[in-house]
Each structure stands twice: as structure tokens, then as C-alpha cells.
Amino acid sequence: MRLEPLYQQEKETLDREAQKRGMEIGEEHAQKRFAQKLLSKGMEIEQIAELTLAFPRRDY
């Protein structure tokens, strides 16, 4: 039995999971920047919370 295909399959799975986590982190950073910009423009925190909750995190 050759182990190389199993190692390759595991590596591909780990690569996909890492990419998914990277996308989630990127979305969180974008949402934080958006909230910071709205706050700096004078929007109330409650309004920002309502706005940012209108765009829930996507599951990939």
C-alpha cells in the first residue's frame, strides 16, 4: 500500500481548511474597518451594530 496518496489527500484537506480560516479572518477585519469608519463619521454604536449584524458571516 502506498502512503503518498493518503498524505496528498490530507495535505489538500488541510490547505482547504487553512484557506477557509483565512477568508473568515479577512471578512472579520473588513467588518471591523467598516465599523471603525462609521464610528469616525459620527454614527452611534447601536446603529453600527444593527448595520453590521445585517451582514452575517458567510459559511464556506
GROMACS .gro file of N, CA and C in nm:
model
  180
    1MET      N    1   0.084  -0.119   0.000
    1MET     CA    2   0.000   0.000   0.000
    1MET      C    3   0.088   0.124   0.000
    2ARG      N    4   0.056   0.215  -0.089
    2ARG     CA    5   0.134   0.339  -0.097
    2ARG      C    6   0.070   0.445  -0.008
    3LEU      N    7   0.153   0.514   0.065
    3LEU     CA    8   0.103   0.616   0.157
    3LEU      C    9   0.098   0.754   0.092
    4GLU      N   10   0.168   0.774  -0.019
    4GLU     CA   11   0.172   0.906  -0.081
    4GLU      C   12   0.033   0.962  -0.111
    5PRO      N   13  -0.060   0.884  -0.170
    5PRO     CA   14  -0.193   0.941  -0.195
    5PRO      C   15  -0.264   0.984  -0.067
    6LEU      N   16  -0.244   0.911   0.041
    6LEU     CA   17  -0.306   0.950   0.168
    6LEU      C   18  -0.248   1.080   0.220
    7TYR      N   19  -0.117   1.094   0.211
    7TYR     CA   20  -0.053   1.218   0.254
    7TYR      C   21  -0.100   1.334   0.168
    8GLN      N   22  -0.110   1.313   0.037
    8GLN     CA   23  -0.155   1.419  -0.053
    8GLN      C   24  -0.298   1.461  -0.021
    9GLN      N   25  -0.384   1.364   0.004
    9GLN     CA   26  -0.522   1.393   0.037
    9GLN      C   27  -0.531   1.472   0.168
   10GLU      N   28  -0.455   1.433   0.267
   10GLU     CA   29  -0.455   1.504   0.396
   10GLU      C   30  -0.403   1.646   0.378
   11LYS      N   31  -0.298   1.662   0.299
   11LYS     CA   32  -0.242   1.795   0.274
   11LYS      C   33  -0.345   1.885   0.206
   12GLU      N   34  -0.417   1.833   0.107
   12GLU     CA   35  -0.519   1.911   0.038
   12GLU      C   36  -0.631   1.951   0.133
   13THR      N   37  -0.671   1.860   0.221
   13THR     CA   38  -0.774   1.891   0.319
   13THR      C   39  -0.728   2.003   0.412
   14LEU      N   40  -0.606   1.993   0.461
   14LEU     CA   41  -0.553   2.097   0.550
   14LEU      C   42  -0.539   2.230   0.478
   15ASP      N   43  -0.499   2.228   0.351
   15ASP     CA   44  -0.488   2.351   0.273
   15ASP      C   45  -0.624   2.419   0.257
   16ARG      N   46  -0.729   2.340   0.229
   16ARG     CA   47  -0.863   2.397   0.214
   16ARG      C   48  -0.911   2.459   0.346
   17GLU      N   49  -0.886   2.390   0.456
   17GLU     CA   50  -0.928   2.442   0.587
   17GLU      C   51  -0.854   2.571   0.620
   18ALA      N   52  -0.727   2.578   0.589
   18ALA     CA   53  -0.649   2.699   0.615
   18ALA      C   54  -0.699   2.814   0.530
   19GLN      N   55  -0.734   2.786   0.405
   19GLN     CA   56  -0.785   2.891   0.318
   19GLN      C   57  -0.919   2.942   0.370
   20LYS      N   58  -1.004   2.854   0.417
   20LYS     CA   59  -1.134   2.893   0.472
   20LYS      C   60  -1.115   2.984   0.593
   21ARG      N   61  -1.023   2.947   0.683
   21ARG     CA   62  -0.997   3.030   0.801
   21ARG      C   63  -0.943   3.166   0.759
   22GLY      N   64  -0.860   3.170   0.658
   22GLY     CA   65  -0.807   3.297   0.610
   22GLY      C   66  -0.916   3.388   0.557
   23MET      N   67  -1.013   3.330   0.486
   23MET     CA   68  -1.124   3.409   0.434
   23MET      C   69  -1.208   3.464   0.548
   24GLU      N   70  -1.234   3.382   0.648
   24GLU     CA   71  -1.314   3.427   0.762
   24GLU      C   72  -1.244   3.540   0.835
   25ILE      N   73  -1.115   3.528   0.855
   25ILE     CA   74  -1.038   3.633   0.922
   25ILE      C   75  -1.041   3.761   0.840
   26GLY      N   76  -1.028   3.749   0.708
   26GLY     CA   77  -1.033   3.865   0.620
   26GLY      C   78  -1.166   3.937   0.628
   27GLU      N   79  -1.275   3.861   0.633
   27GLU     CA   80  -1.407   3.921   0.645
   27GLU      C   81  -1.423   3.993   0.779
   28GLU      N   82  -1.372   3.933   0.885
   28GLU     CA   83  -1.381   3.996   1.016
   28GLU      C   84  -1.305   4.128   1.018
   29HIS      N   85  -1.186   4.130   0.957
   29HIS     CA   86  -1.108   4.254   0.951
   29HIS      C   87  -1.181   4.360   0.870
   30ALA      N   88  -1.241   4.322   0.759
   30ALA     CA   89  -1.314   4.417   0.676
   30ALA      C   90  -1.433   4.474   0.752
   31GLN      N   91  -1.502   4.389   0.825
   31GLN     CA   92  -1.617   4.436   0.902
   31GLN      C   93  -1.573   4.532   1.013
   32LYS      N   94  -1.461   4.505   1.077
   32LYS     CA   95  -1.410   4.594   1.181
   32LYS      C   96  -1.371   4.729   1.122
   33ARG      N   97  -1.304   4.728   1.006
   33ARG     CA   98  -1.267   4.855   0.941
   33ARG      C   99  -1.391   4.935   0.904
   34PHE      N  100  -1.494   4.866   0.855
   34PHE     CA  101  -1.619   4.931   0.819
   34PHE      C  102  -1.682   4.996   0.942
   35ALA      N  103  -1.686   4.923   1.053
   35ALA     CA  104  -1.744   4.976   1.176
   35ALA      C  105  -1.663   5.095   1.228
   36GLN      N  106  -1.530   5.086   1.220
   36GLN     CA  107  -1.446   5.197   1.264
   36GLN      C  108  -1.470   5.322   1.180
   37LYS      N  109  -1.487   5.303   1.050
   37LYS     CA  110  -1.512   5.417   0.961
   37LYS      C  111  -1.646   5.483   0.994
   38LEU      N  112  -1.749   5.401   1.017
   38LEU     CA  113  -1.880   5.456   1.053
   38LEU      C  114  -1.874   5.529   1.186
   39LEU      N  115  -1.801   5.475   1.282
   39LEU     CA  116  -1.787   5.539   1.412
   39LEU      C  117  -1.716   5.673   1.397
   40SER      N  118  -1.614   5.677   1.314
   40SER     CA  119  -1.540   5.803   1.294
   40SER      C  120  -1.625   5.907   1.223
   41LYS      N  121  -1.729   5.864   1.150
   41LYS     CA  122  -1.819   5.957   1.081
   41LYS      C  123  -1.930   6.006   1.173
   42GLY      N  124  -1.930   5.957   1.299
   42GLY     CA  125  -2.027   6.004   1.396
   42GLY      C  126  -2.149   5.915   1.416
   43MET      N  127  -2.151   5.800   1.356
   43MET     CA  128  -2.264   5.710   1.373
   43MET      C  129  -2.260   5.649   1.513
   44GLU      N  130  -2.377   5.632   1.570
   44GLU     CA  131  -2.388   5.574   1.704
   44GLU      C  132  -2.353   5.424   1.701
   45ILE      N  133  -2.301   5.376   1.812
   45ILE     CA  134  -2.260   5.236   1.822
   45ILE      C  135  -2.378   5.142   1.797
   46GLU      N  136  -2.496   5.177   1.850
   46GLU     CA  137  -2.613   5.091   1.830
   46GLU      C  138  -2.648   5.079   1.682
   47GLN      N  139  -2.638   5.191   1.609
   47GLN     CA  140  -2.667   5.189   1.465
   47GLN      C  141  -2.565   5.102   1.391
   48ILE      N  142  -2.440   5.114   1.429
   48ILE     CA  143  -2.334   5.034   1.366
   48ILE      C  144  -2.359   4.886   1.392
   49ALA      N  145  -2.396   4.853   1.515
   49ALA     CA  146  -2.423   4.713   1.550
   49ALA      C  147  -2.538   4.658   1.465
   50GLU      N  148  -2.643   4.737   1.448
   50GLU     CA  149  -2.755   4.692   1.365
   50GLU      C  150  -2.710   4.672   1.221
   51LEU      N  151  -2.630   4.763   1.171
   51LEU     CA  152  -2.582   4.753   1.033
   51LEU      C  153  -2.492   4.632   1.012
   52THR      N  154  -2.396   4.614   1.100
   52THR     CA  155  -2.301   4.504   1.082
   52THR      C  156  -2.367   4.369   1.105
   53LEU      N  157  -2.468   4.364   1.189
   53LEU     CA  158  -2.541   4.238   1.209
   53LEU      C  159  -2.630   4.206   1.089
   54ALA      N  160  -2.656   4.306   1.005
   54ALA     CA  161  -2.735   4.282   0.884
   54ALA      C  162  -2.657   4.202   0.781
   55PHE      N  163  -2.525   4.194   0.799
   55PHE     CA  164  -2.439   4.119   0.708
   55PHE      C  165  -2.372   4.007   0.785
   56PRO      N  166  -2.445   3.897   0.810
   56PRO     CA  167  -2.385   3.788   0.889
   56PRO      C  168  -2.269   3.723   0.816
   57ARG      N  169  -2.183   3.658   0.894
   57ARG     CA  170  -2.069   3.586   0.836
   57ARG      C  171  -2.119   3.475   0.746
   58ARG      N  172  -2.050   3.460   0.635
   58ARG     CA  173  -2.085   3.352   0.542
   58ARG      C  174  -2.006   3.228   0.579
   59ASP      N  175  -2.071   3.115   0.569
   59ASP     CA  176  -2.001   2.988   0.587
   59ASP      C  177  -1.967   2.934   0.450
   60TYR      N  178  -1.843   2.898   0.432
   60TYR     CA  179  -1.798   2.850   0.302
   60TYR      C  180  -1.804   2.701   0.296
   0.00000   0.00000   0.00000
